Coordinates of C-alpha atoms in Angstrom, one line a residue:
X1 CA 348.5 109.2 86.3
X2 CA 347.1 113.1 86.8
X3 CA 344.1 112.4 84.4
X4 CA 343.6 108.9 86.2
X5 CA 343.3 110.6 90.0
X6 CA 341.5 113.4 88.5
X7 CA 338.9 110.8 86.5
X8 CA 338.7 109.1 90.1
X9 CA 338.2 111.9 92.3
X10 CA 334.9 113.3 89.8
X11 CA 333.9 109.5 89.7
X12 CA 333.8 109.5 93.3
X13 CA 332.0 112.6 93.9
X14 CA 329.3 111.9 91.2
X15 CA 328.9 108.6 93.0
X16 CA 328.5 110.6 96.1
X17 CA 325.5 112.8 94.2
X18 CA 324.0 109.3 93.5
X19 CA 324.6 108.2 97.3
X20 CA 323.1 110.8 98.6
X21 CA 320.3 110.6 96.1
X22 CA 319.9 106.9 96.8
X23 CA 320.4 107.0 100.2
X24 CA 316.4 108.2 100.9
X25 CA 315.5 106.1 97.9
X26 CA 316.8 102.9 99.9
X27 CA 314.9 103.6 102.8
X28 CA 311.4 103.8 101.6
X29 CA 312.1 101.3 98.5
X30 CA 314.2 99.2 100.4
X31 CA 312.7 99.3 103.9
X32 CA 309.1 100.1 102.9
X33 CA 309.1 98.1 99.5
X34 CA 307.1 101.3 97.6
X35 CA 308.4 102.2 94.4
X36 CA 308.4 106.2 94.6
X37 CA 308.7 107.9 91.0
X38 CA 307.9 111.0 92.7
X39 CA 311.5 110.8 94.7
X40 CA 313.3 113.5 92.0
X41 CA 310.4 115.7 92.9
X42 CA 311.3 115.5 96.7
X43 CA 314.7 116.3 95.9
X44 CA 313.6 119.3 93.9
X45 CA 311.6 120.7 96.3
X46 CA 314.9 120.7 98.6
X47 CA 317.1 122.1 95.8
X48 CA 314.3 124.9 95.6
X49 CA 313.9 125.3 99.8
X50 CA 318.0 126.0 98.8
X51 CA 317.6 128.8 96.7
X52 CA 314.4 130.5 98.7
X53 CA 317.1 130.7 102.0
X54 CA 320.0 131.8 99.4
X55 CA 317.4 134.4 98.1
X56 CA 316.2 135.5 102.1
X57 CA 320.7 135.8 103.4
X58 CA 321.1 137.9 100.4
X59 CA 319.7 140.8 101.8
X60 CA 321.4 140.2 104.6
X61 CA 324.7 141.0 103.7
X62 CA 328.1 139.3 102.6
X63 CA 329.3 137.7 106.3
X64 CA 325.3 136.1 106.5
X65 CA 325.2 134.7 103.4
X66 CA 328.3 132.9 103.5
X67 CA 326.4 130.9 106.7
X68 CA 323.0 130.3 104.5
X69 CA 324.1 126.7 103.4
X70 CA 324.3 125.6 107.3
X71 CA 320.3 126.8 107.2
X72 CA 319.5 125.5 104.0
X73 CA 320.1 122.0 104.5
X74 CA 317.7 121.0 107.7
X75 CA 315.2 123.7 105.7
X76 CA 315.3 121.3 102.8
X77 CA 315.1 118.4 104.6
X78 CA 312.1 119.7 107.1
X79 CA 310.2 120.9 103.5
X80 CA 310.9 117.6 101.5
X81 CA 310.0 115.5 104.9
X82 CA 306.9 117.3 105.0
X83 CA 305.6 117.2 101.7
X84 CA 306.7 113.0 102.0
X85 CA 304.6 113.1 105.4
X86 CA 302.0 114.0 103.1
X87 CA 302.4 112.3 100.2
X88 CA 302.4 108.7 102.8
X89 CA 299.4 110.0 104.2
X90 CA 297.1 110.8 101.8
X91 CA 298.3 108.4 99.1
X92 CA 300.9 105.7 100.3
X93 CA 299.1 104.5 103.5
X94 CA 296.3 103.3 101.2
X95 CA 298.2 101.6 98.7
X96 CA 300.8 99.1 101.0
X97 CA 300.9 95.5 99.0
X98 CA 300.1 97.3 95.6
X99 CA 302.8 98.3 93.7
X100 CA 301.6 98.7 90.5
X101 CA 298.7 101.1 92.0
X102 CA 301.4 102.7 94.1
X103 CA 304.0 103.2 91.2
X104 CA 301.2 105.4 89.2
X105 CA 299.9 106.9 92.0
X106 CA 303.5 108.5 93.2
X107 CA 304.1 109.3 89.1
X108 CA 300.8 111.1 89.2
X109 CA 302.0 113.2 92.5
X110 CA 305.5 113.7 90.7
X111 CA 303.3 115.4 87.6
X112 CA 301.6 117.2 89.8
X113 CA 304.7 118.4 91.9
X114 CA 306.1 119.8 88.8
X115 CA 303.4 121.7 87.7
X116 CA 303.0 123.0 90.7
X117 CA 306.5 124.4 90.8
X118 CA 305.8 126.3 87.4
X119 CA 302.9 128.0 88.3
X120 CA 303.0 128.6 92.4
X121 CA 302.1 132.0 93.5
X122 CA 300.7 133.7 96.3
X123 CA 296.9 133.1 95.0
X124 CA 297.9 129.3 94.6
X125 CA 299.1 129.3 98.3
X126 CA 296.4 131.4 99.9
X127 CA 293.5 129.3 98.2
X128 CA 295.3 126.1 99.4
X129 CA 295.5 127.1 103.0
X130 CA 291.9 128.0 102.9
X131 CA 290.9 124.5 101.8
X132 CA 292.8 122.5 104.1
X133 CA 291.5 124.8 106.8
X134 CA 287.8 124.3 106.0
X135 CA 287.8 121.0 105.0
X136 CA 290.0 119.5 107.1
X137 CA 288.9 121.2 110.0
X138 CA 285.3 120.4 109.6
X139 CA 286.4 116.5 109.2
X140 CA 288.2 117.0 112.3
X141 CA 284.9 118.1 114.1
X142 CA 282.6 116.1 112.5
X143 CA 284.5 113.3 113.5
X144 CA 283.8 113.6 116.9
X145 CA 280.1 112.5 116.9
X146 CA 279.1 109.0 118.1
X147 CA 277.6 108.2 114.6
X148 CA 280.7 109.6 112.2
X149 CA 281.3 106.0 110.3
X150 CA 277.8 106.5 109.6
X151 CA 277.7 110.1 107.8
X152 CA 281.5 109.8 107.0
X153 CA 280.9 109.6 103.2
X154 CA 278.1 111.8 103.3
X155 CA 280.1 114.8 105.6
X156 CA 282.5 113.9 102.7
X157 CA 280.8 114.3 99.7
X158 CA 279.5 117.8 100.7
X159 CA 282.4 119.6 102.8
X160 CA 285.2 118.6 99.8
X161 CA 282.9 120.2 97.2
X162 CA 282.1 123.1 99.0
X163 CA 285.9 123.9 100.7
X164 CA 286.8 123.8 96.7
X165 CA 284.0 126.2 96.1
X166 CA 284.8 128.5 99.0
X167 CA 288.8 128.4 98.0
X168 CA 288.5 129.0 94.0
X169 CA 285.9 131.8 94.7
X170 CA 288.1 133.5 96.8
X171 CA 291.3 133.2 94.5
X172 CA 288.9 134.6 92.0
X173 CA 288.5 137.6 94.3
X174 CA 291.8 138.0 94.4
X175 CA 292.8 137.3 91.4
X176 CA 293.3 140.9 90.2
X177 CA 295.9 141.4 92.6
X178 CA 299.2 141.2 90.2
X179 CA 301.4 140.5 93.3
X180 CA 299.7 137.3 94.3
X181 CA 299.0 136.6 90.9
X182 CA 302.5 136.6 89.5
X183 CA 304.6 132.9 90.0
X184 CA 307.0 133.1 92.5
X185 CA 309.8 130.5 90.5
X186 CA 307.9 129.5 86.5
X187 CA 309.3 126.6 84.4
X188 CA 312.2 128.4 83.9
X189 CA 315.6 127.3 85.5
X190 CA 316.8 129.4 88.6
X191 CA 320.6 129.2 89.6
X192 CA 321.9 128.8 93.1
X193 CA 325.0 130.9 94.1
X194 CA 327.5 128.9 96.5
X195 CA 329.4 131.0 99.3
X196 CA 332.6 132.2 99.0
X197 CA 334.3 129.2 101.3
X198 CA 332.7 127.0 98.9
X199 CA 334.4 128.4 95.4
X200 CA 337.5 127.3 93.9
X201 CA 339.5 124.3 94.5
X202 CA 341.9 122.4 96.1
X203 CA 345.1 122.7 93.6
X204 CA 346.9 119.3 93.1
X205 CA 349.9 118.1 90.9
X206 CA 347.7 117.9 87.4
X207 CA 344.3 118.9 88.8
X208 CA 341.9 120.6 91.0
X209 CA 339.7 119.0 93.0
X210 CA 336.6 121.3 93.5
X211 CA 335.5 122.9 97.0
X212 CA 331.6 121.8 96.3
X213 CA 332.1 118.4 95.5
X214 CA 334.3 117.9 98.8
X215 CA 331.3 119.5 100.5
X216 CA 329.2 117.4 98.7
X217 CA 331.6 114.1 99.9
X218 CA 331.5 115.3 103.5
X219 CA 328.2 116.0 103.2
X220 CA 326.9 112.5 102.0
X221 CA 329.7 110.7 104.9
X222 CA 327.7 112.4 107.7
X223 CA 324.0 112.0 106.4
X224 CA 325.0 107.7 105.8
X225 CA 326.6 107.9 109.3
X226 CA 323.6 109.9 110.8
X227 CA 321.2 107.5 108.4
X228 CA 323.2 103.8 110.2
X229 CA 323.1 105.8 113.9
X230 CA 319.1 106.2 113.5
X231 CA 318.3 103.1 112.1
X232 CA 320.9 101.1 114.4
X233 CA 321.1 102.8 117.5
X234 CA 317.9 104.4 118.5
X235 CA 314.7 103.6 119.4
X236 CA 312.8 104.3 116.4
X237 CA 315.1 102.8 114.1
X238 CA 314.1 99.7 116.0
X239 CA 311.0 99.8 115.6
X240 CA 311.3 100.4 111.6
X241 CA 313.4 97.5 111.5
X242 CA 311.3 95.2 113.4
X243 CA 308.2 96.4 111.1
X244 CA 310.4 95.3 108.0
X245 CA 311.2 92.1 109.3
X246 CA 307.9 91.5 110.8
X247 CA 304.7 93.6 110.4
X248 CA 302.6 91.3 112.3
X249 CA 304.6 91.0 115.2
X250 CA 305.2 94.2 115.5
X251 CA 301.7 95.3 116.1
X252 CA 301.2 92.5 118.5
X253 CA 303.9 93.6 120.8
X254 CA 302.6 97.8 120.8
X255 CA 304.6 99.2 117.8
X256 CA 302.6 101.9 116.3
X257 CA 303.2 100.5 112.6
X258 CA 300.9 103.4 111.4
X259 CA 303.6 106.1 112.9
X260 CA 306.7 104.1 112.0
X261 CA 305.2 104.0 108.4
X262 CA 304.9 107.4 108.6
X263 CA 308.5 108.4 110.1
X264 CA 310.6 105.7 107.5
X265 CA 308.4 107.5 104.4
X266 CA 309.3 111.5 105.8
X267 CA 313.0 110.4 107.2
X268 CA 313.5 109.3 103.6
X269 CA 312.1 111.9 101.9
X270 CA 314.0 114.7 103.7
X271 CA 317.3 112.8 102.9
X272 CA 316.1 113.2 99.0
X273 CA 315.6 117.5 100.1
X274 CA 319.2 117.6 101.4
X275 CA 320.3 115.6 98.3
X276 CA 318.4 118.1 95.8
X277 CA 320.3 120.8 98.3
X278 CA 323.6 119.5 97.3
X279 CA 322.9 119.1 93.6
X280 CA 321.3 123.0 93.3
X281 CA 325.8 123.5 93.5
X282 CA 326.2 121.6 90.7
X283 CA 324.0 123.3 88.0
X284 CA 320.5 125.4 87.8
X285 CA 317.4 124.2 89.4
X286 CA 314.4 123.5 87.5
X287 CA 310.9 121.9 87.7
X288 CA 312.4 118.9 86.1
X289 CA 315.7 118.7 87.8
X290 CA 314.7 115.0 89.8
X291 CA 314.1 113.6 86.6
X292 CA 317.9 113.5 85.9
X293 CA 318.5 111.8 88.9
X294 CA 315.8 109.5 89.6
X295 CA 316.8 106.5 86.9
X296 CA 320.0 106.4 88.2
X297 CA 319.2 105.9 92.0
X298 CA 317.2 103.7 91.5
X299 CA 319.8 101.3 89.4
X300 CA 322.1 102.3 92.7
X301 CA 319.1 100.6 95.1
X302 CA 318.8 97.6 92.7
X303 CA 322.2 96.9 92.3
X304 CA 323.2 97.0 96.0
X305 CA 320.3 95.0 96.9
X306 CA 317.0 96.3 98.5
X307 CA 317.7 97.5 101.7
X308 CA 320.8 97.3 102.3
X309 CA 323.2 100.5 102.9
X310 CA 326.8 98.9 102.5
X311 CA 325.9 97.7 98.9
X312 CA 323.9 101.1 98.1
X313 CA 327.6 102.7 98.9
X314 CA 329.3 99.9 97.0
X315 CA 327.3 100.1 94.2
X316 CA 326.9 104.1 93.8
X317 CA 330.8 104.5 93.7
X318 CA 331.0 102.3 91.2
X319 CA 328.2 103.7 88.5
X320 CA 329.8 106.9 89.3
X321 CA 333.1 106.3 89.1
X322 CA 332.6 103.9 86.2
X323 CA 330.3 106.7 84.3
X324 CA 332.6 109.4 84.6
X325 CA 335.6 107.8 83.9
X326 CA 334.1 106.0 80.4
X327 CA 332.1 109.2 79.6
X328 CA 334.8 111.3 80.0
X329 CA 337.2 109.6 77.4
X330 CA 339.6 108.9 80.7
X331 CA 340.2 105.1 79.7
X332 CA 340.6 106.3 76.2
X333 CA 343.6 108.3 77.2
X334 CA 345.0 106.0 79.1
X335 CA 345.0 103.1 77.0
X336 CA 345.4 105.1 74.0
X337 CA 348.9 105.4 75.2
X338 CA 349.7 101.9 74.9
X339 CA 349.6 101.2 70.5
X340 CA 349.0 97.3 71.3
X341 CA 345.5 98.6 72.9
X342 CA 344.2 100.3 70.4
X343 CA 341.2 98.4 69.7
X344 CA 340.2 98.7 73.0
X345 CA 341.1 102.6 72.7
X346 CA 338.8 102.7 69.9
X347 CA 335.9 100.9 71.9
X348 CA 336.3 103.5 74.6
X349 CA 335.9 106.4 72.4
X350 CA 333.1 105.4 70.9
X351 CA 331.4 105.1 74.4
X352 CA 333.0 108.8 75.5
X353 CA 330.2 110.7 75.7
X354 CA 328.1 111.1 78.8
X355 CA 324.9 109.6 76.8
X356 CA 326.5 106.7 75.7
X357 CA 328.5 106.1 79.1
X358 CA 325.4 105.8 80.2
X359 CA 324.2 103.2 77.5
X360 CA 327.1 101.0 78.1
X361 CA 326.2 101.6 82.1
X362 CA 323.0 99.6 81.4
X363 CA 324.1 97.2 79.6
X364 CA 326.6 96.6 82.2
X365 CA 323.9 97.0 84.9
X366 CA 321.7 94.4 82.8
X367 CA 324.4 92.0 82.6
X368 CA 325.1 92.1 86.4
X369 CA 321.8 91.7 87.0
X370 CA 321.5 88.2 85.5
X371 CA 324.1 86.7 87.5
X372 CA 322.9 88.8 90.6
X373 CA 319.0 89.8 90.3
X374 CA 318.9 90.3 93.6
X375 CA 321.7 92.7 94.0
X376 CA 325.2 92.9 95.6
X377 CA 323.7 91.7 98.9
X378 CA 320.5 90.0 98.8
X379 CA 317.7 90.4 101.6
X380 CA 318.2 87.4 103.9
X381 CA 315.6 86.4 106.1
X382 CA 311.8 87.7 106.8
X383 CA 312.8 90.4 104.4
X384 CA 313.5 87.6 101.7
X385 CA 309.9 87.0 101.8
X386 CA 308.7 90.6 101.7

């Protein structure tokens, strides 16, 4: 009975990792309809924001760096919104009603992303800022003549090739600097240090259930409860429901679908930088850490249905609990116990290994899938014909 609680308690707080994963995921998948492969790199740049603030409160002593978690998370999710402002911006906004063009785009920003991780430095940084400055701020003035649609592709054929010009020249300059020049995180993995109220467990009769991933629990409760207040109860989330159900419509009766666009693709992208903030506690933080994650929340959104929050939930606690407790050798233990089970111990066994867990978690997926393709709880409505 101890090593079936314990098997459900991980189960439920990996399936809370994959919530909280999924739960940005749903919004722009399920909401927006864009596939985003570059999602894992959201969350890692929020599992990174994490370790920059733990890396800032360690110089500030042992009482302030207890605290840095409660600064950590709206820092990872202002960074990761901001980089998915972007990313919706200057990619997504021009690819709405094409997934296949958006799918490679977002893959290309999540190569990108990653590379840029490894080799960031102050050079990197300094060159960038200097290129936005010039070339968006000559569009921004250029675009106030009466004739701009007319020179538009001309202004930017020769401001974008000169700004590049201007901003690799001067990292040249200073690339002999070895303090800008030396890369602020590289491919290798960093590690993220939890506060003292966040080591050790909770003893039980059998087991220990660990401080983090109750943290991690509580955390994922309160961002789905913040996530149903938004979209439910406020003004905004109005609007982004109404543009789901109705685009059209929408912009006939004033609703900036441009800005609510905008708002669904950063709201969800910061939910995927609090989610790489709560992963950075459970192991080291790499270039390549939302690649472990991204597969799996995306079988969550599938399986609960585009769109919908109650089957996300329903169907992240039940890949979690059902991974863990089969790659775990859990169900192998239990039924071993019984000697009239023992093929079905031996079945078990074979699967009790987190790779093949996750084999058998496919195939499950893939059979589920055939009596439900559209998910637990299938759009109804307008959203139906999306």
């Amino acid at each position: 009975m101890s090593a079936l609680l314990e098997g459900l308690f991980n189960g439920i707080s990996i399936g809370s990792v994959l919530l909280l994963a999924a739960l940005g995921l749903a919004i722009v998948f399920g909401l927006m309809g864009v596939i985003n492969l570059a999602h894992g790199e959201l969350m890692m740049l929020g599992a990174y924001s994490t370790f920059v603030v733990q890396n800032v409160f360690k110089g500030f002593g042992s009482p302030f760096f207890d605290t840095y978690v409660l600064f950590a998370l709206p820092i990872a999710f202002l960074v990761s919104g901001l980089a998915g402002l972007l990313l919706e911006r200057g990619v997504i906004r021009f690819l709405y009603g094409r997934p296949l063009e958006t799918l490679l785009a977002t893959w290309g920003v999540s190569l990108i992303l990653q590379q840029f991780v490894r080799s960031v430095n102050g050079l990197l940084v300094i060159s960038l800022i200097v290129f936005c400055l010039l070339f968006f701020g000559a569009m921004k003035v250029l675009s106030r003549r009466l004739d701009w649609e007319r020179i538009r592709s001309l202004a930017i054929g020769i401001t974008l090739p000169l700004s590049l010009a201007i901003a690799g020249l001067l990292g040249y300059l200073l690339s002999f600097n070895s303090v800008l020049a030396k890369p602020w995180f590289s491919a290798r993995n960093v590690d993220v240090t939890a506060p003292a109220w966040l080591r050790g467990g909770l003893p039980l009769p059998g087991f220990q259930m660990p401080y983090t991933r109750i943290f991690i629990i509580i955390l994922t409760a309160l961002c789905l409860l913040g996530t149903y207040w938004f979209l439910n109860k406020s003004s905004w989330g109005l609007r982004i429901r109404a543009v789901t159900q109705n685009r059209q419509m929408s912009a006939c009766l004033g609703i900036p679908t441009n800005q609510v666009d905008a708002l669904t693709f950063a709201l969800g992208s910061g939910l995927a930088g609090v989610a790489g903030c709560a992963i950075s506690f459970l192991g080291s933080v790499g270039p390549n850490v939302g690649q472990n994650y991204i597969v799996d929340t995306f079988m969550v959104v599938v399986v609960g249905g585009v769109g919908n929050l109650l089957g996300t939930i329903i169907a992240a606690m039940a890949i979690g609990v059902a991974n863990y407790l089969i790659g775990s050798g859990t169900f192998a233990l239990i039924f071993g116990s019984v000697e009239a089970l023992k093929p079905l111990t031996d079945f078990f066994t074979f699967f009790s290994t987190t790779s093949m867990a996750k084999v058998m978690i496919f195939a499950l997926i893939i059979a589920f899938l055939q009596f439900k393709p559209a998910g637990i709880f299938p759009p109804k409505g307008r959203t139906a014909e999306l």
